[in-house]
Amino acid sequence: MPARLTPTNPRSPRPSGEGWRWRLHASLAAVLLSSAPGLVAIGTAAETHPFTVRDLVAFDRLSDPRVSPDGRWVAFTVSAVDLDANRRRNDLWLVAVDGTNLRRLTTHEASDTSPRWSADGKSLWFLSTRSGSSQVWKLSLGGGEPEAVTKLPVDVGAFALSRDGSLLAVSLEVFPDCTTLDCTKKRLDETEARKASGRLYDSLLFRHWDTWSDGRRAHLFVLPATGGEPVDIMQGMKAHAPSRPFGGDEEFTFTPDGKSVVFTAKDVGREEAWSTNYDLWLAPVAGGKPARKVTDNPATDTTPLFSPDGRTLAYLAMQRPGYEADCLRLVLRDGATGAPRVLTESWDRSVTSFVWSADGRELYVAAEELGQEPLFAVDAKTGKVRTLVDKGNVRTPQTAGSLIVYGLDHLNSPVELYTVPASGGSPTQITSMNRERLAAVRMGTPEQFQFAGWNGETVHAYLVKPIDFDAKKKYPVAFIIHGGPQGSMANDFHYRWNPQAYAGAGYAALMVDFHGSTGYGQAFCDAIRGDWGGKPLEDLQKGLEAALQKYPFLDGERVAALGASYGGYMINWIAGAWPDRFRCLVSHDGNLDERAAYFVTEELWFPEWDHLGTPWDNPESYEKHNPLRLVSKWQTPILVVHGGRDFRVVETEGMATFTAAQRRGIPSKFLYFPDENHWVLKPQNSILWHDTVLAWLDEWTKPTKKRL
């Protein structure tokens, strides 16, 4: 199963333009990669070292760029690793839109995130844990220390300012029947003081992603920006705003006049665990009246954003209920309650993020396309689409007058900030936070190729060559299978499944975007419903053979397959359905028994859609491609990895996979992380994961190692 993300972005944390111009600096030996939209500095072997997981965790991670009201500055968050503390710390940074005057704004050991500009552009509001809990703080750019804006008895999860800066909306976890924050705090204190630890549940979702429910819901509260009593504008609603587990402040916004808040929420009663019906709601900032729906679509509606003139509300919407990977279409409506108009109905791409142009005539959107996530401009009247950035993975576009500011990463670089003229033209990189780290490592060269997959249809794939590549040599292959299955191994810099970690260890990394992958049109994504082990397996088989034919330096006798989530499921399926192909396997957080997995996962809409119903209504679909059915054919050495806090694919599935391999006498190991969820996030755990996986691959793919 996948790491299902927010209604805004269903991809698994997961860009055709003109005029790319690049300068090769004499101070660095550099190459220009066809798959990378930026300059990749590669030093000589004597000056550098092979890329490893230690480089991966050491990179600064840039996120959440926000442009000042005058369009001159960009505030953003930088996450830096602290290996001694085994965590990452977050601070706020600032850079001019032209790339000058880069400076760090916060240095506190606590976490500082989510920079948001005041209406006058003279200060930044942000979230910080420096008081011991997560609260809203304010930093004057004229000088001085940050000041606490909120001192609430519960943590602030997300916040937004009204256009004039007079009101503050905050997301707080409260008990829905409590009328005051003190009531929630009192109940939490009483629970903490209890001697008994048991919790009684009467509905789903009783746990979600990696957290057990204690009955609280994330509600939106509004208070004056100068301080005052917060008002719960979702009083009584048994719904979260923003959505859980990954929603943020992109899911709520003040109306232009500041009198109401529009927000995304799923309020469906007992159907919460199997419904994808997120609606947009409207609530007055003064409270006292129930929030009311402003959309009646039975599928997902999310990410409300008003145009600069305040007359038009844009948001994203799906069409099919119960399907989390349906196409997210861009919808416009007159004000908050007018008739909706689907702007991108004829464009077969799913929008992941968007922002209005300064004049409201266009919207700048990021959307997956053929193994990239480009930046597009969509005409607000006609829906006509033009491409602004065509390569790499575009994140969080923001408008800065005639420029667009955005984050961009690709297979050879983590995220850095760029600008591109809204009218079209050459992008400009405005940050180089990881320049020295990139210059110190040797990476593999990526290349995208195509082949005829299932039914002769075109399937895309990436190959990343080993470092210090020599065409005369033969290299072992790390065959990486992505999760989802509605996901993609695209031109981005992944922090958990990064092919450069394998390239640095001397492997060629091969990644196939099989049927079911996103970015290739909705029909391609839909094709695997009820066929999890069919079309994807055929694409993987044909993709591997196509790569071996295209790249003679690949050693077809030394291939290891590995994957997580759906990729872990596929590894377990391959173990029986393709048992004699690989030297070894790595199965991370993958299901062994699809029928049993339905009853222990949390988001039931996912298996019900992909397996065409429930296990009791359609048992044949769950059994058709069930890895458990083919355990008798297993023979390939397998490393199994699982996290104890993974409630999406529960830990017993990993234990069962390891048990099956052990009982059959197959060489196997089990790496267990009691403190990790569906992802391995802690720096030291990430290092252990990579060291263990690569040692396993080395053990079985050495030239002298014989297949069992």
XYZ file of C-alpha atoms in Angstrom, residues 108 275 295 322 327 477 589 595 604 611 662 676:
12
model
C 17.062 28.875 18.017
C -14.853 8.135 2.102
C -19.403 22.445 -2.639
C -13.700 6.745 -3.247
C -7.273 13.623 -11.547
C 21.599 -3.502 -11.236
C 6.629 -2.189 4.401
C -7.152 -9.879 2.299
C -10.201 1.743 3.588
C -9.595 -4.207 -5.355
C 12.590 -18.461 7.171
C 9.440 4.574 12.502
